[in-house]
PDB file of C-alpha atoms in Angstrom:
ATOM      1  CA  UNK B 354      21.621   6.972 -14.798  1.00  0.00           C
ATOM      2  CA  UNK B 355      18.599   4.707 -16.241  1.00  0.00           C
ATOM      3  CA  UNK B 356      15.242   5.214 -15.081  1.00  0.00           C
ATOM      4  CA  UNK B 357      11.974   3.617 -16.066  1.00  0.00           C
ATOM      5  CA  UNK B 358       9.514   6.700 -17.412  1.00  0.00           C
ATOM      6  CA  UNK B 359       6.352   7.320 -18.490  1.00  0.00           C
ATOM      7  CA  UNK B 360       6.733   9.338 -21.976  1.00  0.00           C
ATOM      8  CA  UNK B 361       2.463   9.897 -22.607  1.00  0.00           C
ATOM      9  CA  UNK B 362      -0.535   8.386 -21.337  1.00  0.00           C
ATOM     10  CA  UNK B 363      -1.051   6.352 -24.237  1.00  0.00           C
ATOM     11  CA  UNK B 364       1.119   3.674 -22.915  1.00  0.00           C
ATOM     12  CA  UNK B 365       4.370   4.269 -24.181  1.00  0.00           C
ATOM     13  CA  UNK B 366       7.004   3.519 -21.118  1.00  0.00           C
ATOM     14  CA  UNK B 367      10.410   2.896 -21.785  1.00  0.00           C
ATOM     15  CA  UNK B 368      13.879   2.501 -20.049  1.00  0.00           C
ATOM     16  CA  UNK B 369      15.588   6.056 -20.757  1.00  0.00           C
ATOM     17  CA  UNK B 370      19.031   7.590 -19.888  1.00  0.00           C
ATOM     18  CA  UNK B 371      18.523  10.632 -18.051  1.00  0.00           C
ATOM     19  CA  UNK B 372      20.810  13.043 -15.672  1.00  0.00           C
ATOM     20  CA  UNK B 373      21.115  11.973 -12.088  1.00  0.00           C
ATOM     21  CA  UNK B 374      19.383  14.712 -10.503  1.00  0.00           C
ATOM     22  CA  UNK B 375      21.065  16.958  -7.910  1.00  0.00           C
ATOM     23  CA  UNK B 376      19.345  17.731  -4.586  1.00  0.00           C
ATOM     24  CA  UNK B 377      17.673  21.152  -4.033  1.00  0.00           C
ATOM     25  CA  UNK B 378      17.111  22.710  -0.795  1.00  0.00           C
ATOM     26  CA  UNK B 379      16.011  20.006   1.966  1.00  0.00           C
ATOM     27  CA  UNK B 380      16.287  17.148  -0.356  1.00  0.00           C
ATOM     28  CA  UNK B 381      18.563  14.236  -0.506  1.00  0.00           C
ATOM     29  CA  UNK B 382      20.213  12.194  -2.764  1.00  0.00           C
ATOM     30  CA  UNK B 383      19.667   8.960  -2.750  1.00  0.00           C
ATOM     31  CA  UNK B 384      21.657   5.517  -4.718  1.00  0.00           C
ATOM     32  CA  UNK B 385      17.863   3.007  -4.833  1.00  0.00           C
ATOM     33  CA  UNK B 386      18.331  -0.221  -3.323  1.00  0.00           C
ATOM     34  CA  UNK B 387      14.735  -1.197  -4.296  1.00  0.00           C
ATOM     35  CA  UNK B 388      11.503   0.017  -5.457  1.00  0.00           C
ATOM     36  CA  UNK B 389       8.004  -1.361  -4.039  1.00  0.00           C
ATOM     37  CA  UNK B 390       5.834  -0.730  -6.439  1.00  0.00           C
ATOM     38  CA  UNK B 391       2.062  -0.041  -5.787  1.00  0.00           C
ATOM     39  CA  UNK B 392      -1.841   0.082  -7.785  1.00  0.00           C
ATOM     40  CA  UNK B 393      -1.420   3.563  -7.813  1.00  0.00           C
ATOM     41  CA  UNK B 394       1.647   3.430 -10.290  1.00  0.00           C
ATOM     42  CA  UNK B 395      -0.448   1.386 -12.449  1.00  0.00           C
ATOM     43  CA  UNK B 396      -3.212   4.240 -12.434  1.00  0.00           C
ATOM     44  CA  UNK B 397      -0.286   7.255 -12.548  1.00  0.00           C
ATOM     45  CA  UNK B 398       1.009   5.599 -15.944  1.00  0.00           C
ATOM     46  CA  UNK B 399      -2.563   5.970 -17.229  1.00  0.00           C
ATOM     47  CA  UNK B 400      -2.991   9.548 -15.878  1.00  0.00           C
ATOM     48  CA  UNK B 401      -5.353   8.758 -13.953  1.00  0.00           C
ATOM     49  CA  UNK B 402      -4.056   8.674 -10.279  1.00  0.00           C
ATOM     50  CA  UNK B 403      -4.868  12.062  -7.923  1.00  0.00           C
ATOM     51  CA  UNK B 404      -1.483  13.048  -7.821  1.00  0.00           C
ATOM     52  CA  UNK B 405      -0.170  12.164 -11.130  1.00  0.00           C
ATOM     53  CA  UNK B 406       2.299  14.981 -12.769  1.00  0.00           C
ATOM     54  CA  UNK B 407       2.511  15.745 -16.950  1.00  0.00           C
ATOM     55  CA  UNK B 408       4.648  13.160 -18.432  1.00  0.00           C
ATOM     56  CA  UNK B 409       7.644  12.700 -18.877  1.00  0.00           C
ATOM     57  CA  UNK B 410       8.328  11.424 -14.894  1.00  0.00           C
ATOM     58  CA  UNK B 411       9.439   8.392 -13.454  1.00  0.00           C
ATOM     59  CA  UNK B 412       7.713   5.581 -12.081  1.00  0.00           C
ATOM     60  CA  UNK B 413       7.856   4.500  -8.533  1.00  0.00           C
ATOM     61  CA  UNK B 414       6.226   5.636  -5.476  1.00  0.00           C
ATOM     62  CA  UNK B 415       8.679   4.646  -2.422  1.00  0.00           C
ATOM     63  CA  UNK B 416      12.066   3.007  -2.229  1.00  0.00           C
ATOM     64  CA  UNK B 417      14.975   2.239  -0.218  1.00  0.00           C
ATOM     65  CA  UNK B 418      18.234   3.535  -0.754  1.00  0.00           C
ATOM     66  CA  UNK B 419      21.154   4.434   0.340  1.00  0.00           C
ATOM     67  CA  UNK B 420      22.329   8.608   0.941  1.00  0.00           C
ATOM     68  CA  UNK B 421      24.987   9.719  -1.582  1.00  0.00           C
ATOM     69  CA  UNK B 422      24.525  13.584  -1.094  1.00  0.00           C
ATOM     70  CA  UNK B 423      23.185  16.012   0.972  1.00  0.00           C
ATOM     71  CA  UNK B 424      21.504  19.081  -0.509  1.00  0.00           C
ATOM     72  CA  UNK B 425      20.979  22.487   1.023  1.00  0.00           C
ATOM     73  CA  UNK B 426      19.572  21.998   4.981  1.00  0.00           C
ATOM     74  CA  UNK B 427      18.887  18.863   4.364  1.00  0.00           C
ATOM     75  CA  UNK B 428      18.528  17.645   8.012  1.00  0.00           C
ATOM     76  CA  UNK B 429      18.493  14.281  10.181  1.00  0.00           C
ATOM     77  CA  UNK B 430      21.080  12.544   7.568  1.00  0.00           C
ATOM     78  CA  UNK B 431      23.805  11.926   6.804  1.00  0.00           C
ATOM     79  CA  UNK B 432      25.840  10.283   3.668  1.00  0.00           C
ATOM     80  CA  UNK B 433      25.765   6.260   4.005  1.00  0.00           C
ATOM     81  CA  UNK B 434      22.593   6.387   5.473  1.00  0.00           C
ATOM     82  CA  UNK B 435      19.965   3.617   4.525  1.00  0.00           C
ATOM     83  CA  UNK B 436      16.714   5.094   4.789  1.00  0.00           C
ATOM     84  CA  UNK B 437      12.669   4.638   3.086  1.00  0.00           C
ATOM     85  CA  UNK B 438      11.143   7.084   1.384  1.00  0.00           C
ATOM     86  CA  UNK B 439       7.472   7.353   0.043  1.00  0.00           C
ATOM     87  CA  UNK B 440       8.307  10.111  -2.708  1.00  0.00           C
ATOM     88  CA  UNK B 441       5.465   9.329  -5.157  1.00  0.00           C
ATOM     89  CA  UNK B 442       7.226   9.393  -7.654  1.00  0.00           C
ATOM     90  CA  UNK B 443      11.028   8.307  -9.402  1.00  0.00           C
ATOM     91  CA  UNK B 444      11.688   5.167  -7.766  1.00  0.00           C
ATOM     92  CA  UNK B 445      12.230   3.177 -10.466  1.00  0.00           C
ATOM     93  CA  UNK B 446      15.497   4.693 -11.092  1.00  0.00           C
ATOM     94  CA  UNK B 447      19.574   4.197 -10.006  1.00  0.00           C
ATOM     95  CA  UNK B 448      19.278   7.539  -8.003  1.00  0.00           C
ATOM     96  CA  UNK B 449      16.506   9.597  -7.095  1.00  0.00           C
ATOM     97  CA  UNK B 450      16.070  12.664  -5.126  1.00  0.00           C
ATOM     98  CA  UNK B 451      13.805  13.097  -2.023  1.00  0.00           C
ATOM     99  CA  UNK B 452      12.646  15.646   0.714  1.00  0.00           C
ATOM    100  CA  UNK B 453      14.943  14.305   4.209  1.00  0.00           C
ATOM    101  CA  UNK B 454      11.801  15.316   5.823  1.00  0.00           C
ATOM    102  CA  UNK B 455       9.955  12.510   4.295  1.00  0.00           C
ATOM    103  CA  UNK B 456      12.572   9.713   4.990  1.00  0.00           C
ATOM    104  CA  UNK B 457      12.479   7.078   7.522  1.00  0.00           C
ATOM    105  CA  UNK B 458      16.123   5.371   8.537  1.00  0.00           C
ATOM    106  CA  UNK B 459      16.211   1.577   8.047  1.00  0.00           C
ATOM    107  CA  UNK B 460      18.297  -0.985  10.042  1.00  0.00           C
ATOM    108  CA  UNK B 461      21.466  -2.585   8.439  1.00  0.00           C
ATOM    109  CA  UNK B 462      19.206  -5.865   8.956  1.00  0.00           C
ATOM    110  CA  UNK B 463      16.111  -4.943   7.286  1.00  0.00           C
ATOM    111  CA  UNK B 464      16.503  -6.006   3.188  1.00  0.00           C
ATOM    112  CA  UNK B 465      15.918  -3.778   0.782  1.00  0.00           C
ATOM    113  CA  UNK B 466      12.914  -6.087  -0.960  1.00  0.00           C
ATOM    114  CA  UNK B 467      11.557  -5.326   3.126  1.00  0.00           C
ATOM    115  CA  UNK B 468      11.931  -2.039   3.364  1.00  0.00           C
ATOM    116  CA  UNK B 469      10.744  -0.700  -0.764  1.00  0.00           C
ATOM    117  CA  UNK B 470       7.708  -2.032   0.105  1.00  0.00           C
ATOM    118  CA  UNK B 471       7.094  -1.358   3.643  1.00  0.00           C
ATOM    119  CA  UNK B 472       5.720   2.073   3.986  1.00  0.00           C
ATOM    120  CA  UNK B 473       2.523   2.036   1.844  1.00  0.00           C
ATOM    121  CA  UNK B 474       1.757  -1.532   2.558  1.00  0.00           C
ATOM    122  CA  UNK B 475       1.870  -1.276   6.010  1.00  0.00           C
ATOM    123  CA  UNK B 476       1.005   2.253   6.805  1.00  0.00           C
ATOM    124  CA  UNK B 477      -2.428   1.877   4.841  1.00  0.00           C
ATOM    125  CA  UNK B 478      -3.270  -0.773   7.393  1.00  0.00           C
ATOM    126  CA  UNK B 479      -1.813   0.355  10.645  1.00  0.00           C
ATOM    127  CA  UNK B 480      -3.304   4.365   9.831  1.00  0.00           C
ATOM    128  CA  UNK B 481      -6.529   3.040   8.536  1.00  0.00           C
ATOM    129  CA  UNK B 482      -7.294   0.511  11.240  1.00  0.00           C
ATOM    130  CA  UNK B 483      -5.828   2.211  14.519  1.00  0.00           C
ATOM    131  CA  UNK B 484      -6.180   6.679  13.586  1.00  0.00           C
ATOM    132  CA  UNK B 485      -9.560   6.110  11.207  1.00  0.00           C
ATOM    133  CA  UNK B 486     -11.305   2.567  11.892  1.00  0.00           C
ATOM    134  CA  UNK B 487     -10.469   2.900  15.723  1.00  0.00           C
ATOM    135  CA  UNK B 488      -9.811  -1.395  15.809  1.00  0.00           C
ATOM    136  CA  UNK B 489     -10.796  -2.796  18.845  1.00  0.00           C
ATOM    137  CA  UNK B 490      -9.106  -6.014  20.137  1.00  0.00           C
ATOM    138  CA  UNK B 491     -12.183  -8.859  20.239  1.00  0.00           C
ATOM    139  CA  UNK B 492     -14.060  -7.182  17.142  1.00  0.00           C
ATOM    140  CA  UNK B 493     -14.081  -8.790  13.916  1.00  0.00           C
ATOM    141  CA  UNK B 494     -12.554  -7.178  10.727  1.00  0.00           C
ATOM    142  CA  UNK B 495     -12.830  -8.299   7.168  1.00  0.00           C
ATOM    143  CA  UNK B 496     -10.236  -8.012   4.752  1.00  0.00           C
ATOM    144  CA  UNK B 497     -11.298  -8.029   0.930  1.00  0.00           C
ATOM    145  CA  UNK B 498      -8.530  -8.647  -1.333  1.00  0.00           C
ATOM    146  CA  UNK B 499      -6.157  -9.846   1.553  1.00  0.00           C
ATOM    147  CA  UNK B 500      -3.182 -11.310  -0.534  1.00  0.00           C
ATOM    148  CA  UNK B 501      -2.490  -7.957  -2.161  1.00  0.00           C
ATOM    149  CA  UNK B 502      -0.148  -5.300  -1.299  1.00  0.00           C
ATOM    150  CA  UNK B 503      -2.146  -3.452   1.263  1.00  0.00           C
ATOM    151  CA  UNK B 504      -5.016  -6.314   2.169  1.00  0.00           C
ATOM    152  CA  UNK B 505      -2.136  -8.725   3.389  1.00  0.00           C
ATOM    153  CA  UNK B 506      -0.695  -6.251   5.876  1.00  0.00           C
ATOM    154  CA  UNK B 507      -4.418  -5.517   7.065  1.00  0.00           C
ATOM    155  CA  UNK B 508      -4.489  -9.415   8.267  1.00  0.00           C
ATOM    156  CA  UNK B 509      -1.187  -8.816   9.988  1.00  0.00           C
ATOM    157  CA  UNK B 510      -2.027  -5.477  11.546  1.00  0.00           C
ATOM    158  CA  UNK B 511      -5.558  -6.594  12.891  1.00  0.00           C
ATOM    159  CA  UNK B 512      -4.366  -9.567  14.151  1.00  0.00           C
ATOM    160  CA  UNK B 513      -2.127  -7.616  16.116  1.00  0.00           C
ATOM    161  CA  UNK B 514      -4.217  -5.553  16.951  1.00  0.00           C
ATOM    162  CA  UNK B 515      -6.489  -8.122  18.701  1.00  0.00           C
ATOM    163  CA  UNK B 516      -9.174  -8.563  16.190  1.00  0.00           C
ATOM    164  CA  UNK B 517     -11.089 -11.690  14.805  1.00  0.00           C
ATOM    165  CA  UNK B 518      -9.974 -11.421  10.966  1.00  0.00           C
ATOM    166  CA  UNK B 519     -11.896 -12.919   8.196  1.00  0.00           C
ATOM    167  CA  UNK B 520     -10.564 -12.664   4.880  1.00  0.00           C
ATOM    168  CA  UNK B 521     -11.680 -13.232   1.273  1.00  0.00           C
ATOM    169  CA  UNK B 522      -8.820 -13.478  -1.930  1.00  0.00           C
ATOM    170  CA  UNK B 523      -9.184 -14.868  -5.165  1.00  0.00           C
ATOM    171  CA  UNK B 524      -7.692 -18.418  -5.504  1.00  0.00           C
ATOM    172  CA  UNK B 525      -6.484 -20.964  -3.481  1.00  0.00           C
ATOM    173  CA  UNK B 526      -2.474 -20.087  -3.430  1.00  0.00           C
ATOM    174  CA  UNK B 527      -3.751 -16.834  -2.130  1.00  0.00           C
ATOM    175  CA  UNK B 528      -6.437 -18.129   0.331  1.00  0.00           C
ATOM    176  CA  UNK B 529      -3.618 -19.902   1.726  1.00  0.00           C
ATOM    177  CA  UNK B 530      -0.780 -16.896   1.921  1.00  0.00           C
ATOM    178  CA  UNK B 531      -3.842 -14.766   3.748  1.00  0.00           C
ATOM    179  CA  UNK B 532      -4.279 -17.828   6.148  1.00  0.00           C
ATOM    180  CA  UNK B 533      -0.561 -17.960   6.918  1.00  0.00           C
ATOM    181  CA  UNK B 534      -0.542 -14.046   7.678  1.00  0.00           C
ATOM    182  CA  UNK B 535      -2.893 -14.653  11.103  1.00  0.00           C
ATOM    183  CA  UNK B 536      -6.447 -14.928   9.461  1.00  0.00           C
ATOM    184  CA  UNK B 537      -8.662 -16.653  11.417  1.00  0.00           C
ATOM    185  CA  UNK B 538     -10.856 -17.559   8.445  1.00  0.00           C
ATOM    186  CA  UNK B 539     -10.141 -17.230   4.932  1.00  0.00           C
ATOM    187  CA  UNK B 540     -11.731 -18.029   1.905  1.00  0.00           C
ATOM    188  CA  UNK B 541     -12.079 -17.742  -2.100  1.00  0.00           C
ATOM    189  CA  UNK B 542     -14.150 -14.762  -2.864  1.00  0.00           C
ATOM    190  CA  UNK B 543     -15.233 -16.123  -6.389  1.00  0.00           C
ATOM    191  CA  UNK B 544     -16.765 -19.610  -4.827  1.00  0.00           C
ATOM    192  CA  UNK B 545     -18.727 -17.971  -2.259  1.00  0.00           C
ATOM    193  CA  UNK B 546     -21.413 -15.541  -0.660  1.00  0.00           C
ATOM    194  CA  UNK B 547     -19.256 -12.911   0.913  1.00  0.00           C
ATOM    195  CA  UNK B 548     -22.409 -11.466   2.369  1.00  0.00           C
ATOM    196  CA  UNK B 549     -23.831 -14.944   3.744  1.00  0.00           C
ATOM    197  CA  UNK B 550     -19.975 -15.817   5.037  1.00  0.00           C
ATOM    198  CA  UNK B 551     -19.244 -12.937   6.977  1.00  0.00           C
ATOM    199  CA  UNK B 552     -23.285 -13.180   8.505  1.00  0.00           C
ATOM    200  CA  UNK B 553     -22.245 -16.935   9.751  1.00  0.00           C
ATOM    201  CA  UNK B 554     -19.172 -15.516  11.591  1.00  0.00           C
ATOM    202  CA  UNK B 555     -21.723 -12.908  13.839  1.00  0.00           C
ATOM    203  CA  UNK B 556     -21.173 -10.134  11.059  1.00  0.00           C
ATOM    204  CA  UNK B 557     -18.284  -7.144  10.630  1.00  0.00           C
ATOM    205  CA  UNK B 558     -17.744  -4.695  12.806  1.00  0.00           C
ATOM    206  CA  UNK B 559     -14.834  -3.199  11.129  1.00  0.00           C
ATOM    207  CA  UNK B 560     -14.109  -3.692   6.569  1.00  0.00           C
ATOM    208  CA  UNK B 561     -10.804  -2.893   5.088  1.00  0.00           C
ATOM    209  CA  UNK B 562     -11.738  -2.568   1.501  1.00  0.00           C
ATOM    210  CA  UNK B 563      -9.158  -1.666  -2.056  1.00  0.00           C
ATOM    211  CA  UNK B 564     -11.288  -3.777  -3.803  1.00  0.00           C
ATOM    212  CA  UNK B 565     -15.134  -1.991  -4.252  1.00  0.00           C
ATOM    213  CA  UNK B 566     -17.703  -3.102  -6.697  1.00  0.00           C
ATOM    214  CA  UNK B 567     -19.596  -5.896  -5.905  1.00  0.00           C
ATOM    215  CA  UNK B 568     -17.552  -6.930  -2.711  1.00  0.00           C
ATOM    216  CA  UNK B 569     -18.200  -3.995  -1.147  1.00  0.00           C
ATOM    217  CA  UNK B 570     -22.013  -4.190  -1.787  1.00  0.00           C
ATOM    218  CA  UNK B 571     -22.118  -7.905  -0.251  1.00  0.00           C
ATOM    219  CA  UNK B 572     -19.907  -7.381   2.830  1.00  0.00           C
ATOM    220  CA  UNK B 573     -21.725  -4.047   3.243  1.00  0.00           C
ATOM    221  CA  UNK B 574     -25.150  -5.821   4.064  1.00  0.00           C
ATOM    222  CA  UNK B 575     -23.243  -8.147   6.383  1.00  0.00           C
ATOM    223  CA  UNK B 576     -22.049  -5.111   8.630  1.00  0.00           C
ATOM    224  CA  UNK B 577     -22.954  -5.243  12.719  1.00  0.00           C
ATOM    225  CA  UNK B 578     -24.591  -2.276  14.307  1.00  0.00           C
ATOM    226  CA  UNK B 579     -22.069   0.678  14.327  1.00  0.00           C
ATOM    227  CA  UNK B 580     -19.563  -1.133  11.657  1.00  0.00           C
ATOM    228  CA  UNK B 581     -16.925   1.031  10.091  1.00  0.00           C
ATOM    229  CA  UNK B 582     -16.311   0.096   6.562  1.00  0.00           C
ATOM    230  CA  UNK B 583     -12.770   1.707   4.986  1.00  0.00           C
ATOM    231  CA  UNK B 584     -12.760   2.476   1.482  1.00  0.00           C
ATOM    232  CA  UNK B 585      -8.707   2.218   0.318  1.00  0.00           C
ATOM    233  CA  UNK B 586      -9.320   1.926  -3.169  1.00  0.00           C
ATOM    234  CA  UNK B 587     -10.890   0.375  -6.461  1.00  0.00           C
ATOM    235  CA  UNK B 588      -8.841  -2.589  -7.397  1.00  0.00           C
ATOM    236  CA  UNK B 589     -11.960  -3.799  -8.947  1.00  0.00           C
ATOM    237  CA  UNK B 590     -12.061  -0.951 -11.771  1.00  0.00           C
ATOM    238  CA  UNK B 591     -15.480  -0.246 -10.275  1.00  0.00           C
ATOM    239  CA  UNK B 592     -16.730   2.740  -7.954  1.00  0.00           C
ATOM    240  CA  UNK B 593     -19.420   1.046  -5.915  1.00  0.00           C
ATOM    241  CA  UNK B 594     -22.684   3.429  -5.116  1.00  0.00           C
ATOM    242  CA  UNK B 595     -23.858   3.834  -1.224  1.00  0.00           C
ATOM    243  CA  UNK B 596     -27.510   2.897  -0.551  1.00  0.00           C
ATOM    244  CA  UNK B 597     -27.999   5.708   2.522  1.00  0.00           C
ATOM    245  CA  UNK B 598     -31.012   4.282   3.893  1.00  0.00           C
ATOM    246  CA  UNK B 599     -28.658   1.285   4.901  1.00  0.00           C
ATOM    247  CA  UNK B 600     -25.896   3.419   6.564  1.00  0.00           C
ATOM    248  CA  UNK B 601     -28.878   4.893   8.506  1.00  0.00           C
ATOM    249  CA  UNK B 602     -30.504   2.730   9.327  1.00  0.00           C
ATOM    250  CA  UNK B 603     -27.658   0.161  11.256  1.00  0.00           C
ATOM    251  CA  UNK B 604     -25.844   3.348  12.094  1.00  0.00           C
ATOM    252  CA  UNK B 605     -23.080   2.527   9.596  1.00  0.00           C
ATOM    253  CA  UNK B 606     -19.703   4.981   9.101  1.00  0.00           C
ATOM    254  CA  UNK B 607     -17.976   4.951   5.878  1.00  0.00           C
ATOM    255  CA  UNK B 608     -14.703   6.142   5.851  1.00  0.00           C
ATOM    256  CA  UNK B 609     -12.677   7.292   3.448  1.00  0.00           C
ATOM    257  CA  UNK B 610      -8.754   6.589   3.168  1.00  0.00           C
ATOM    258  CA  UNK B 611      -6.100   8.078   1.405  1.00  0.00           C
ATOM    259  CA  UNK B 612      -2.048   6.950   2.661  1.00  0.00           C
ATOM    260  CA  UNK B 613      -0.381   9.632   0.842  1.00  0.00           C
ATOM    261  CA  UNK B 614      -2.672  12.740   1.821  1.00  0.00           C
ATOM    262  CA  UNK B 615      -1.524  12.470   5.710  1.00  0.00           C
ATOM    263  CA  UNK B 616       2.079  13.575   3.968  1.00  0.00           C
ATOM    264  CA  UNK B 617       0.434  17.081   3.182  1.00  0.00           C
ATOM    265  CA  UNK B 618      -2.249  17.576   5.937  1.00  0.00           C
ATOM    266  CA  UNK B 619      -1.314  15.582   9.105  1.00  0.00           C
ATOM    267  CA  UNK B 620       2.472  14.079   8.839  1.00  0.00           C
ATOM    268  CA  UNK B 621       3.453  14.149  12.203  1.00  0.00           C
ATOM    269  CA  UNK B 622       0.197  11.693  12.614  1.00  0.00           C
ATOM    270  CA  UNK B 623       2.093   9.175   9.807  1.00  0.00           C
ATOM    271  CA  UNK B 624       5.455   9.710  11.471  1.00  0.00           C
ATOM    272  CA  UNK B 625       4.414   7.766  14.516  1.00  0.00           C
ATOM    273  CA  UNK B 626       2.623   5.182  13.008  1.00  0.00           C
ATOM    274  CA  UNK B 627       5.556   4.081  11.025  1.00  0.00           C
ATOM    275  CA  UNK B 628       7.591   4.656  14.002  1.00  0.00           C
ATOM    276  CA  UNK B 629       5.573   1.808  15.168  1.00  0.00           C
ATOM    277  CA  UNK B 630       5.298  -0.522  12.383  1.00  0.00           C
ATOM    278  CA  UNK B 631       9.299  -0.231  12.411  1.00  0.00           C
ATOM    279  CA  UNK B 632       9.280  -1.590  15.971  1.00  0.00           C
ATOM    280  CA  UNK B 633       6.882  -4.019  15.007  1.00  0.00           C
ATOM    281  CA  UNK B 634       9.298  -5.019  12.656  1.00  0.00           C
ATOM    282  CA  UNK B 635      12.401  -4.743  14.717  1.00  0.00           C
ATOM    283  CA  UNK B 636      10.630  -6.900  17.199  1.00  0.00           C
ATOM    284  CA  UNK B 637       9.760  -9.868  14.839  1.00  0.00           C
ATOM    285  CA  UNK B 638       6.145  -9.117  14.482  1.00  0.00           C
ATOM    286  CA  UNK B 639       5.837  -8.191  10.657  1.00  0.00           C
ATOM    287  CA  UNK B 640       6.745 -10.236   8.074  1.00  0.00           C
ATOM    288  CA  UNK B 641       6.661  -8.461   4.458  1.00  0.00           C
ATOM    289  CA  UNK B 642       6.145 -10.873   2.239  1.00  0.00           C
ATOM    290  CA  UNK B 643       7.507 -10.105  -1.911  1.00  0.00           C
ATOM    291  CA  UNK B 644       5.918 -12.317  -3.934  1.00  0.00           C
ATOM    292  CA  UNK B 645       8.238 -11.120  -7.157  1.00  0.00           C
ATOM    293  CA  UNK B 646      11.468  -9.552  -7.301  1.00  0.00           C
ATOM    294  CA  UNK B 647      12.414  -7.732 -10.815  1.00  0.00           C
ATOM    295  CA  UNK B 648      15.122  -5.935 -12.351  1.00  0.00           C
ATOM    296  CA  UNK B 649      14.780  -2.459 -13.558  1.00  0.00           C
ATOM    297  CA  UNK B 650      14.793  -3.434 -17.005  1.00  0.00           C
ATOM    298  CA  UNK B 651      11.452  -5.254 -16.541  1.00  0.00           C
ATOM    299  CA  UNK B 652       9.811  -2.767 -14.669  1.00  0.00           C
ATOM    300  CA  UNK B 653       7.169  -3.429 -17.574  1.00  0.00           C
ATOM    301  CA  UNK B 654       7.224  -7.203 -16.691  1.00  0.00           C
ATOM    302  CA  UNK B 655       6.698  -6.298 -12.765  1.00  0.00           C
ATOM    303  CA  UNK B 656       3.619  -3.791 -13.609  1.00  0.00           C
ATOM    304  CA  UNK B 657       1.777  -6.392 -15.753  1.00  0.00           C
ATOM    305  CA  UNK B 658       2.126  -8.360 -12.785  1.00  0.00           C
ATOM    306  CA  UNK B 659       0.705  -6.591  -9.990  1.00  0.00           C
ATOM    307  CA  UNK B 660      -1.544  -5.656 -13.021  1.00  0.00           C
ATOM    308  CA  UNK B 661      -3.173  -9.029 -13.499  1.00  0.00           C
ATOM    309  CA  UNK B 662      -3.205  -9.718  -9.787  1.00  0.00           C
ATOM    310  CA  UNK B 663      -0.683 -12.424 -10.198  1.00  0.00           C
ATOM    311  CA  UNK B 664       1.466 -11.181  -7.101  1.00  0.00           C
ATOM    312  CA  UNK B 665       0.833 -11.665  -3.431  1.00  0.00           C
ATOM    313  CA  UNK B 666       2.287  -9.114  -1.181  1.00  0.00           C
ATOM    314  CA  UNK B 667       4.608  -6.809  -2.830  1.00  0.00           C
ATOM    315  CA  UNK B 668       6.129  -6.459  -6.096  1.00  0.00           C
ATOM    316  CA  UNK B 669       9.917  -5.204  -5.685  1.00  0.00           C
ATOM    317  CA  UNK B 670      12.364  -3.497  -8.767  1.00  0.00           C
ATOM    318  CA  UNK B 671      16.222  -3.399  -8.123  1.00  0.00           C
ATOM    319  CA  UNK B 672      18.079  -1.498 -10.280  1.00  0.00           C
TER     320      UNK B 672
END
């Protein structure tokens, strides 16, 4: 089969021929329909992600596919089932093996492009805003990077939870994308003073930040008392240092959030979140946004589009 692999951390990526994997205890083999790309894939190809394996390995954290084979003791699935799974790697290939217990069944009406990029993006926003920040109806939610893979879902989920959403994105087209996702107010982060804009709307009760850097510093100074700031990632490449005295004076809570970690220490929490999200999708409440779809042989181009921030929503690869 064909697989897009990291051969080393010096930038050597290659579409290679490798054997079709065989599922072992508790695993299934799926035929890949689509693979959703994430910022973590960019870090993994450089060896800087927290769960990066040793090369060579196949990129692709999350996939949608059809069950082709059941390994010993693989329960809850049958051959022919459509599933989505966050496997951590292995998605950029024609076939992949994954633990059956991590798979989520996908209905026949959900397109592969939507299902492949659904779990990480929507799961991150839903679990961060509900389980960690406990966002309440009527509160003001500020979303940075609001047209990106996770940011756009934070806008959608925040609106469904009853918040007033202030979105910041880069460029007019991305601002418009955030508005279409339900943002009450949307601004180009390159053209405005984030602190002043948020203050003009009464301040932030919850901040969703996948960007870091100067944007984090600006919005932190516009937080209301007892605000919750959720750190999702550092797409800017700048890990900001926090002024602890400001946190103290306003009783602000800064929350670290890593969605994938719940697979190891609280999988039930994650599964309950995904079940609610799938119900929302079935009810027509969520509209996954995919801006780019590439074939497997153009995986490098897909990753480059993601790294250059030329995408909105998700970038998907289809073998």
